[in-house]
Amino acid sequence: MYRIAPSILSANFAKLGEEITNVVDSGADIIHFDVMDNHYVPNLTIGPLVCEAIRPLTNAMIDVHLMVEPVDRIVPDFAKAGANIISFHPEASGHIDRTIGLIKEQDCLAGLVFNPATPLHYLDHVLDKLDLILIMSVNPGFGGQKFIPEALNKLKAVRKRIDESGKNIMLEIDGGVKVDNIAEIARAGADTFVAGSAIYHAGKDNDPHRYDTIVSALRAELDKV
Ligand code: DX5
Ligand code: ZN
């Protein structure tokens, strides 16, 4: 089962509510919510207040990708704001196991995120506590970057580890996902696909059904896998 997770980083923030409703109506499964702090990454985006504001608009899971340092202080705020999944970067947490525990105590699913150059050894002792592993196929901080092909090898390695563990862990890819590479990414083992610019920059701005075509095109590619 494949899940498409539009990243609202590339949405039109002047009409964010509509942008979320429209993308879910077009068949998106998950709302990917990028949180940047101008410290861990060189960009600044949205926080718990925005999460709380969009929560009533959809039953889709809100997948909060924290690109912030430190991590722990902000976790309960996102849980209260209605996040379903909270993911963080191991380099941004002083105590990775503690942060995972904190997320789960808040009744959220916990994800660990790997930058392009971050080694997978962070999984060694916590894999069975995770609900999601997110492989970055760009360096975090901005939408619209080019997919880094080495991420495919990383996905294969993580897929193997998840399968060997026998656990039900989502394997998500984030960065540069497009119609022309999503099938190859799925073959490498991903089951959850973040797509920001590919979805939100598609179609005509005044068309309420603008996302139907792109979400169907992504699904059609996944059907071929
Ligand atoms: C980058 C973010 C991504 C970003 C992806 O730091 O984590 O979620 O929105 O955007 P695209 O799909 O345009 O590469
Ligand atoms: Zn992201």
Tab-separated table of C-alpha atoms and ligand atoms in Angstrom:
chain	number	residue	atom	x	y	z
A	1	MET	CA	0.000	0.000	0.000
A	2	TYR	CA	1.468	3.331	-1.114
A	3	ARG	CA	0.780	6.704	0.484
A	4	ILE	CA	1.198	10.113	-1.142
A	5	ALA	CA	2.099	12.922	1.226
A	6	PRO	CA	2.009	16.420	-0.292
A	7	SER	CA	4.369	18.812	1.466
A	8	ILE	CA	2.551	22.052	2.190
A	9	LEU	CA	5.901	23.839	2.078
A	10	SER	CA	5.179	24.438	-1.614
A	11	ALA	CA	1.493	25.350	-1.118
A	12	ASN	CA	0.129	28.873	-1.466
A	13	PHE	CA	0.202	30.022	2.162
A	14	ALA	CA	-2.252	32.843	1.441
A	15	LYS	CA	-4.920	30.143	1.069
A	16	LEU	CA	-3.479	27.227	2.965
A	17	GLY	CA	-6.811	25.782	4.114
A	18	GLU	CA	-8.078	25.461	0.541
A	19	GLU	CA	-4.756	24.056	-0.584
A	20	ILE	CA	-5.062	21.260	1.982
A	21	THR	CA	-8.722	20.500	1.285
A	22	ASN	CA	-8.085	20.395	-2.473
A	23	VAL	CA	-5.087	18.100	-2.264
A	24	VAL	CA	-6.922	15.653	0.015
A	25	ASP	CA	-9.953	15.738	-2.324
A	26	SER	CA	-7.553	14.818	-5.128
A	27	GLY	CA	-6.602	11.625	-3.305
A	28	ALA	CA	-3.589	12.556	-1.193
A	29	ASP	CA	-3.255	10.370	1.917
A	30	ILE	CA	-1.130	12.375	4.348
A	31	ILE	CA	-0.331	16.065	4.893
A	32	HIS	CA	3.435	16.535	5.233
A	33	PHE	CA	4.163	19.524	7.484
A	34	ASP	CA	7.726	20.889	7.320
A	35	VAL	CA	8.894	22.733	10.423
A	36	MET	CA	12.129	24.744	10.024
A	37	ASP	CA	13.793	26.917	12.644
A	38	ASN	CA	16.542	28.934	10.884
A	39	HIS	CA	19.010	27.140	13.152
A	40	TYR	CA	19.057	23.427	12.365
A	41	VAL	CA	18.264	24.373	8.742
A	42	PRO	CA	18.698	27.747	7.032
A	43	ASN	CA	14.997	28.474	6.587
A	44	LEU	CA	12.015	29.372	8.756
A	45	THR	CA	8.515	27.987	8.258
A	46	ILE	CA	5.479	27.087	10.344
A	47	GLY	CA	4.771	25.948	13.900
A	48	PRO	CA	2.111	24.403	16.142
A	49	LEU	CA	-0.367	27.289	15.661
A	50	VAL	CA	-0.611	26.510	11.960
A	51	CYS	CA	-0.935	22.786	12.683
A	52	GLU	CA	-3.797	23.523	15.078
A	53	ALA	CA	-5.480	25.764	12.496
A	54	ILE	CA	-5.462	23.140	9.747
A	55	ARG	CA	-6.343	20.168	11.993
A	56	PRO	CA	-10.156	20.610	11.689
A	57	LEU	CA	-9.964	20.738	7.878
A	58	THR	CA	-9.048	17.103	7.277
A	59	ASN	CA	-9.073	13.589	8.667
A	60	ALA	CA	-5.830	12.873	6.817
A	61	MET	CA	-2.833	12.213	9.047
A	62	ILE	CA	-0.638	15.255	9.681
A	63	ASP	CA	2.991	14.195	9.335
A	64	VAL	CA	5.143	16.747	11.170
A	65	HIS	CA	8.751	16.779	9.939
A	66	LEU	CA	10.752	18.643	12.561
A	67	MET	CA	13.871	20.343	11.226
A	68	VAL	CA	14.511	22.049	14.548
A	69	GLU	CA	17.133	21.923	17.261
A	70	PRO	CA	16.586	21.226	20.099
A	71	VAL	CA	13.645	18.887	19.463
A	72	ASP	CA	12.035	17.896	22.776
A	73	ARG	CA	10.611	21.236	23.918
A	74	ILE	CA	8.340	21.532	20.877
A	75	VAL	CA	7.080	17.901	20.688
A	76	PRO	CA	4.140	18.238	23.153
A	77	ASP	CA	3.009	21.445	21.420
A	78	PHE	CA	2.660	19.621	18.104
A	79	ALA	CA	0.897	16.691	19.753
A	80	LYS	CA	-1.634	19.092	21.287
A	81	ALA	CA	-1.995	20.796	17.908
A	82	GLY	CA	-3.191	17.507	16.388
A	83	ALA	CA	-0.102	16.010	14.762
A	84	ASN	CA	-0.358	12.262	14.073
A	85	ILE	CA	3.263	11.561	13.168
A	86	ILE	CA	6.253	13.489	14.546
A	87	SER	CA	9.675	12.910	12.974
A	88	PHE	CA	13.022	14.375	13.927
A	89	HIS	CA	16.674	14.324	12.858
A	90	PRO	CA	19.033	12.370	15.157
A	91	GLU	CA	21.682	15.120	14.944
A	92	ALA	CA	19.167	17.579	16.391
A	93	SER	CA	18.420	15.546	19.531
A	94	GLY	CA	20.798	15.121	22.451
A	95	HIS	CA	19.050	11.886	23.482
A	96	ILE	CA	17.432	10.104	20.572
A	97	ASP	CA	15.785	7.303	22.551
A	98	ARG	CA	14.307	9.843	24.965
A	99	THR	CA	12.870	11.940	22.128
A	100	ILE	CA	11.252	8.849	20.575
A	101	GLY	CA	9.747	8.021	23.979
A	102	LEU	CA	8.462	11.556	24.391
A	103	ILE	CA	6.703	11.449	21.007
A	104	LYS	CA	5.069	8.117	21.844
A	105	GLU	CA	4.012	9.305	25.305
A	106	GLN	CA	2.080	12.003	23.495
A	107	ASP	CA	0.217	9.283	21.549
A	108	CYS	CA	1.862	10.205	18.265
A	109	LEU	CA	3.705	7.952	15.841
A	110	ALA	CA	7.472	8.480	15.976
A	111	GLY	CA	9.772	8.922	12.984
A	112	LEU	CA	13.537	9.230	12.593
A	113	VAL	CA	14.899	11.240	9.643
A	114	PHE	CA	18.154	10.602	7.768
A	115	ASN	CA	19.858	13.391	5.850
A	116	PRO	CA	21.695	12.382	2.667
A	117	ALA	CA	25.004	11.973	4.551
A	118	THR	CA	23.621	10.660	7.849
A	119	PRO	CA	24.631	7.036	8.454
A	120	LEU	CA	21.997	4.413	9.209
A	121	HIS	CA	23.696	3.259	12.413
A	122	TYR	CA	21.290	5.487	14.338
A	123	LEU	CA	18.763	2.708	13.696
A	124	ASP	CA	20.835	0.050	15.463
A	125	HIS	CA	19.247	0.249	18.894
A	126	VAL	CA	15.929	2.008	18.294
A	127	LEU	CA	14.458	0.516	15.121
A	128	ASP	CA	11.792	-1.462	16.965
A	129	LYS	CA	10.532	1.715	18.659
A	130	LEU	CA	9.968	3.567	15.391
A	131	ASP	CA	6.766	3.870	13.377
A	132	LEU	CA	8.379	5.666	10.456
A	133	ILE	CA	11.812	6.061	8.891
A	134	LEU	CA	12.233	9.080	6.636
A	135	ILE	CA	15.033	9.128	4.086
A	136	MET	CA	15.938	12.598	2.828
A	137	SER	CA	16.761	12.637	-0.870
A	138	VAL	CA	17.758	16.325	-0.686
A	139	ASN	CA	19.504	18.313	2.017
A	140	PRO	CA	16.749	19.688	4.242
A	141	GLY	CA	15.721	23.330	4.188
A	142	PHE	CA	14.051	24.008	0.859
A	143	GLY	CA	11.517	22.638	-1.580
A	144	GLY	CA	12.213	22.214	-5.269
A	145	GLN	CA	15.660	20.587	-5.051
A	146	LYS	CA	16.955	17.743	-7.200
A	147	PHE	CA	16.650	14.118	-6.057
A	148	ILE	CA	19.998	12.677	-4.854
A	149	PRO	CA	20.204	9.155	-6.412
A	150	GLU	CA	22.229	7.661	-3.523
A	151	ALA	CA	18.962	7.801	-1.553
A	152	LEU	CA	17.846	4.757	-3.573
A	153	ASN	CA	20.657	2.643	-2.089
A	154	LYS	CA	19.757	3.894	1.357
A	155	LEU	CA	16.105	3.001	0.853
A	156	LYS	CA	17.088	-0.535	-0.182
A	157	ALA	CA	19.218	-0.924	2.937
A	158	VAL	CA	16.457	0.350	5.220
A	159	ARG	CA	13.793	-1.748	3.496
A	160	LYS	CA	15.920	-4.814	4.244
A	161	ARG	CA	16.268	-3.840	7.894
A	162	ILE	CA	12.537	-3.201	8.274
A	163	ASP	CA	11.629	-6.500	6.602
A	164	GLU	CA	14.097	-8.401	8.780
A	165	SER	CA	12.646	-6.782	11.897
A	166	GLY	CA	9.141	-7.975	11.001
A	167	LYS	CA	7.808	-4.646	12.294
A	168	ASN	CA	5.233	-2.470	10.618
A	169	ILE	CA	7.342	0.636	9.970
A	170	MET	CA	6.552	3.180	7.257
A	171	LEU	CA	9.432	4.014	4.910
A	172	GLU	CA	9.115	7.551	3.648
A	173	ILE	CA	11.131	9.469	1.052
A	174	ASP	CA	11.360	13.259	1.000
A	175	GLY	CA	12.866	15.526	-1.648
A	176	GLY	CA	12.726	15.760	-5.421
A	177	VAL	CA	9.982	13.151	-5.862
A	178	LYS	CA	8.347	13.532	-9.294
A	179	VAL	CA	6.204	11.531	-11.724
A	180	ASP	CA	9.323	10.395	-13.572
A	181	ASN	CA	11.126	8.901	-10.555
A	182	ILE	CA	8.408	7.777	-8.105
A	183	ALA	CA	8.226	4.236	-9.537
A	184	GLU	CA	11.976	3.730	-9.187
A	185	ILE	CA	11.782	5.058	-5.619
A	186	ALA	CA	8.973	2.610	-4.829
A	187	ARG	CA	11.039	-0.246	-6.277
A	188	ALA	CA	13.850	0.721	-3.914
A	189	GLY	CA	11.465	0.121	-1.003
A	190	ALA	CA	9.672	3.360	-0.111
A	191	ASP	CA	5.961	3.136	0.670
A	192	THR	CA	5.271	6.779	1.583
A	193	PHE	CA	6.152	9.602	-0.815
A	194	VAL	CA	6.486	13.254	0.123
A	195	ALA	CA	6.043	15.552	-2.866
A	196	GLY	CA	6.022	19.317	-2.500
A	197	SER	CA	6.765	21.232	-5.682
A	198	ALA	CA	5.706	18.321	-7.937
A	199	ILE	CA	2.155	18.581	-6.569
A	200	TYR	CA	1.696	22.166	-5.449
A	201	HIS	CA	3.305	23.753	-8.487
A	202	ALA	CA	1.203	21.696	-10.889
A	203	GLY	CA	-1.826	22.979	-12.794
A	204	LYS	CA	-3.561	26.328	-12.983
A	205	ASP	CA	-3.904	28.401	-9.827
A	206	ASN	CA	-7.657	29.066	-10.247
A	207	ASP	CA	-8.655	25.431	-10.900
A	208	PRO	CA	-10.104	23.738	-7.769
A	209	HIS	CA	-9.340	20.349	-9.360
A	210	ARG	CA	-5.791	21.314	-10.226
A	211	TYR	CA	-4.289	18.510	-8.140
A	212	ASP	CA	-6.381	15.652	-9.574
A	213	THR	CA	-4.127	15.188	-12.597
A	214	ILE	CA	-0.820	15.194	-10.746
A	215	VAL	CA	-1.956	12.938	-7.888
A	216	SER	CA	-3.432	10.471	-10.428
A	217	ALA	CA	-0.224	10.598	-12.463
A	218	LEU	CA	1.846	9.741	-9.372
A	219	ARG	CA	-0.551	6.878	-8.544
A	220	ALA	CA	-0.488	5.580	-12.110
A	221	GLU	CA	3.313	5.310	-11.860
A	222	LEU	CA	2.984	3.461	-8.542
A	223	ASP	CA	0.483	1.054	-10.122
A	224	LYS	CA	3.248	-0.034	-12.514
A	225	VAL	CA	5.530	-1.176	-9.686
B	1	DX5	C1	12.798	19.813	2.530
B	1	DX5	C2	11.451	19.327	3.007
B	1	DX5	C3	10.612	18.698	1.974
B	1	DX5	C4	10.245	19.571	0.796
B	1	DX5	C5	10.170	18.678	-0.387
B	1	DX5	O1	13.586	20.140	3.625
B	1	DX5	O2	11.623	18.387	4.050
B	1	DX5	O3	9.447	18.116	2.549
B	1	DX5	O4	9.031	20.236	0.933
B	1	DX5	O5	9.926	19.454	-1.497
B	1	DX5	P1	10.096	18.897	-2.977
B	1	DX5	O6	9.114	17.757	-3.140
B	1	DX5	O7	9.760	20.085	-3.822
B	1	DX5	O8	11.508	18.434	-3.127
B	2	ZN	ZN	9.860	17.257	4.784
